[in-house]
Amino acid sequence: MSYKLGISIGILVLILLFWMQFLVSYFLPFDKEAFFSLLKFEWLIVYSLALIISIRTSGIVSIYSLFLILSFVFNYARIFLEMISDYQLSSTDLFSRIELSIDTEITLLILIVNLLLFSLLSYVMFYRKSTISLAHKRSYTLPSKYLIYILLVPVILFNIQDLIYILNNGYLSLFNGDYHEKMNFLSLILPRLMFIAFMFFLAGVPEELEFKKISYIYLVVLLLSALKGQRGEILLFILMLVWYHNTMYQKNFAKLNFKYIALIPIVFISFSQFLLAFRSNVDVEPNNFLYEFFRINGISINIPAYLIEFNESMSSGGVPYFFAPIVDYFYRVFIDRDIFYQGPSVDLLDASNSLSHHMIYFINPDAYFMGNGTGSS
């Protein structure tokens, strides 16, 4: 029996046992608190198993490994905190203090464990170890590199201008419509053009030294942009660069010195907390640094929890939430662009069936009209 077949059969057995447990709990009386505790340990075991298998077969910077790591930080962290501290998953704080029912917590954990089991099964069944070998295309890298150089100064100046504006008007001015009023065509199109140029540069598979040089330049631009308060773009970009460097230049992270491997999460966590403190003007306590990182970033688990808790009230009356971003894109292009940039409004709620708008409006209308949202994670 091959290794892949054996692992696949093992995962199928786990799925069968998990569903048998679910059916028994559905039809027979049981202690809900005890069942929830059991589900937390099952989540930890399945998650650990998935991460170990992924790292052993494809490395720590493979797509699936990065997916699992980021899922822990932004979706599962609060489950882990409840297991090791006095934190309570049921006490939510996404712009409203809502106490989740034990039924919601159980349903949430069942869905998460199922997601992990089936994603792991798909990964084991369909993953093929291969080496990407693409030829260097100078026709891609050369013009895109010079375009990045040309756009560098004006894009940096626009970012500094935006940063000064946000420091004077607050982070929420990005979303309440005030920021849109001061934007001009160049400040909108030049950063996008620079991003497209960098993607063409990567598509041409530059020499490694050239890749590092242009990447560092673009990181400076993204750092200035991140100081406005939005962390997602630069953190995801760094992970993408790590994956690209590891894949295109066949770098084996397992051979790196341990201190460099340990440095990556330390820098990631520190920079993330710095941006959070910078945009919110709050102090981060050093003695509670790691706990607060996982608690704050793990807030995203509140979103599926609210959908379960308020299933009937939050049910989509129009376009399903999953397809809303696609519909909104065509609405902006062909019908009315301004309504999406003038800030939160009742008209926007009517035009868009975006989950981020409707959920915040449902749980806290005042927070919605101030410009708050569900975040990017």
Short mmCIF file of N, CA and C in Angstrom, two decimals, residues 4 31 41 54 65 68 75 88 106 125 137 174 184 198 211-212 235 253 262 278 284 306-307 310 318 341 351 357 376:
data_model
loop_
_atom_site.label_atom_id
_atom_site.label_comp_id
_atom_site.label_asym_id
_atom_site.label_seq_id
_atom_site.Cartn_x
_atom_site.Cartn_y
_atom_site.Cartn_z
N LYS A 4 0.46 7.55 0.09
CA LYS A 4 -0.68 8.42 -0.18
C LYS A 4 -1.99 7.69 0.02
N ASP A 31 -24.42 15.94 27.06
CA ASP A 31 -23.98 17.15 27.74
C ASP A 31 -23.31 18.07 26.71
N PHE A 41 -10.77 19.58 21.25
CA PHE A 41 -9.61 18.69 21.18
C PHE A 41 -9.54 17.99 19.83
N SER A 54 1.17 18.36 5.66
CA SER A 54 1.46 19.36 4.62
C SER A 54 2.93 19.75 4.63
N SER A 65 0.25 24.69 3.31
CA SER A 65 0.83 24.98 4.62
C SER A 65 0.55 26.42 5.03
N LEU A 68 -3.05 26.83 6.06
CA LEU A 68 -3.31 26.32 7.41
C LEU A 68 -2.77 27.28 8.47
N ASN A 75 -8.49 32.66 12.07
CA ASN A 75 -9.78 32.00 12.26
C ASN A 75 -9.84 31.07 13.46
N GLN A 88 -13.10 33.12 26.62
CA GLN A 88 -14.33 32.43 26.25
C GLN A 88 -14.71 32.74 24.81
N ILE A 106 -21.03 24.72 19.05
CA ILE A 106 -20.92 23.33 18.59
C ILE A 106 -21.00 23.26 17.07
N MET A 125 -4.99 13.54 -1.77
CA MET A 125 -5.38 12.83 -2.99
C MET A 125 -4.81 13.47 -4.25
N LYS A 137 12.10 35.64 -19.09
CA LYS A 137 11.61 36.40 -20.24
C LYS A 137 11.95 37.87 -20.06
N LEU A 174 -10.86 56.29 5.75
CA LEU A 174 -10.69 55.47 4.55
C LEU A 174 -12.01 54.89 4.06
N ASN A 184 -7.93 61.66 -6.39
CA ASN A 184 -7.97 62.04 -7.79
C ASN A 184 -7.61 60.83 -8.65
N PHE A 198 4.56 45.09 -11.43
CA PHE A 198 5.31 44.14 -10.61
C PHE A 198 4.87 42.70 -10.90
N PHE A 211 15.26 39.99 -8.72
CA PHE A 211 13.99 39.78 -8.01
C PHE A 211 14.03 40.40 -6.62
N LYS A 212 15.12 40.17 -5.89
CA LYS A 212 15.24 40.71 -4.54
C LYS A 212 15.27 42.24 -4.56
N LEU A 235 1.21 42.09 4.39
CA LEU A 235 1.51 40.80 5.01
C LEU A 235 1.29 39.65 4.02
N PHE A 253 13.64 25.78 2.69
CA PHE A 253 13.59 26.45 3.99
C PHE A 253 14.06 25.55 5.11
N ALA A 262 12.92 31.26 13.07
CA ALA A 262 12.24 31.82 14.23
C ALA A 262 11.99 33.32 14.04
N PHE A 278 -0.66 51.57 15.74
CA PHE A 278 -0.47 52.83 15.02
C PHE A 278 -1.79 53.37 14.51
N VAL A 284 -0.05 48.60 23.25
CA VAL A 284 0.00 47.14 23.32
C VAL A 284 0.92 46.75 24.47
N TYR A 306 -21.59 34.56 13.88
CA TYR A 306 -22.79 35.40 13.79
C TYR A 306 -23.77 34.85 12.75
N LEU A 307 -23.23 34.35 11.63
CA LEU A 307 -24.10 33.79 10.60
C LEU A 307 -24.86 32.58 11.11
N PHE A 310 -27.41 34.00 14.03
CA PHE A 310 -28.53 34.78 13.49
C PHE A 310 -28.88 34.31 12.09
N GLY A 318 -31.28 38.65 -1.33
CA GLY A 318 -31.02 38.91 -2.74
C GLY A 318 -29.95 37.99 -3.27
N TYR A 341 -18.10 54.26 -3.14
CA TYR A 341 -16.97 55.02 -2.60
C TYR A 341 -17.39 56.24 -1.79
N ALA A 351 -28.04 48.62 -2.77
CA ALA A 351 -27.38 48.29 -4.03
C ALA A 351 -26.51 47.05 -3.93
N HIS A 357 -20.98 44.62 4.66
CA HIS A 357 -21.87 45.75 4.93
C HIS A 357 -23.07 45.32 5.77
N SER A 376 -10.40 42.20 6.30
CA SER A 376 -10.06 41.46 5.08
C SER A 376 -9.78 39.99 5.30
#
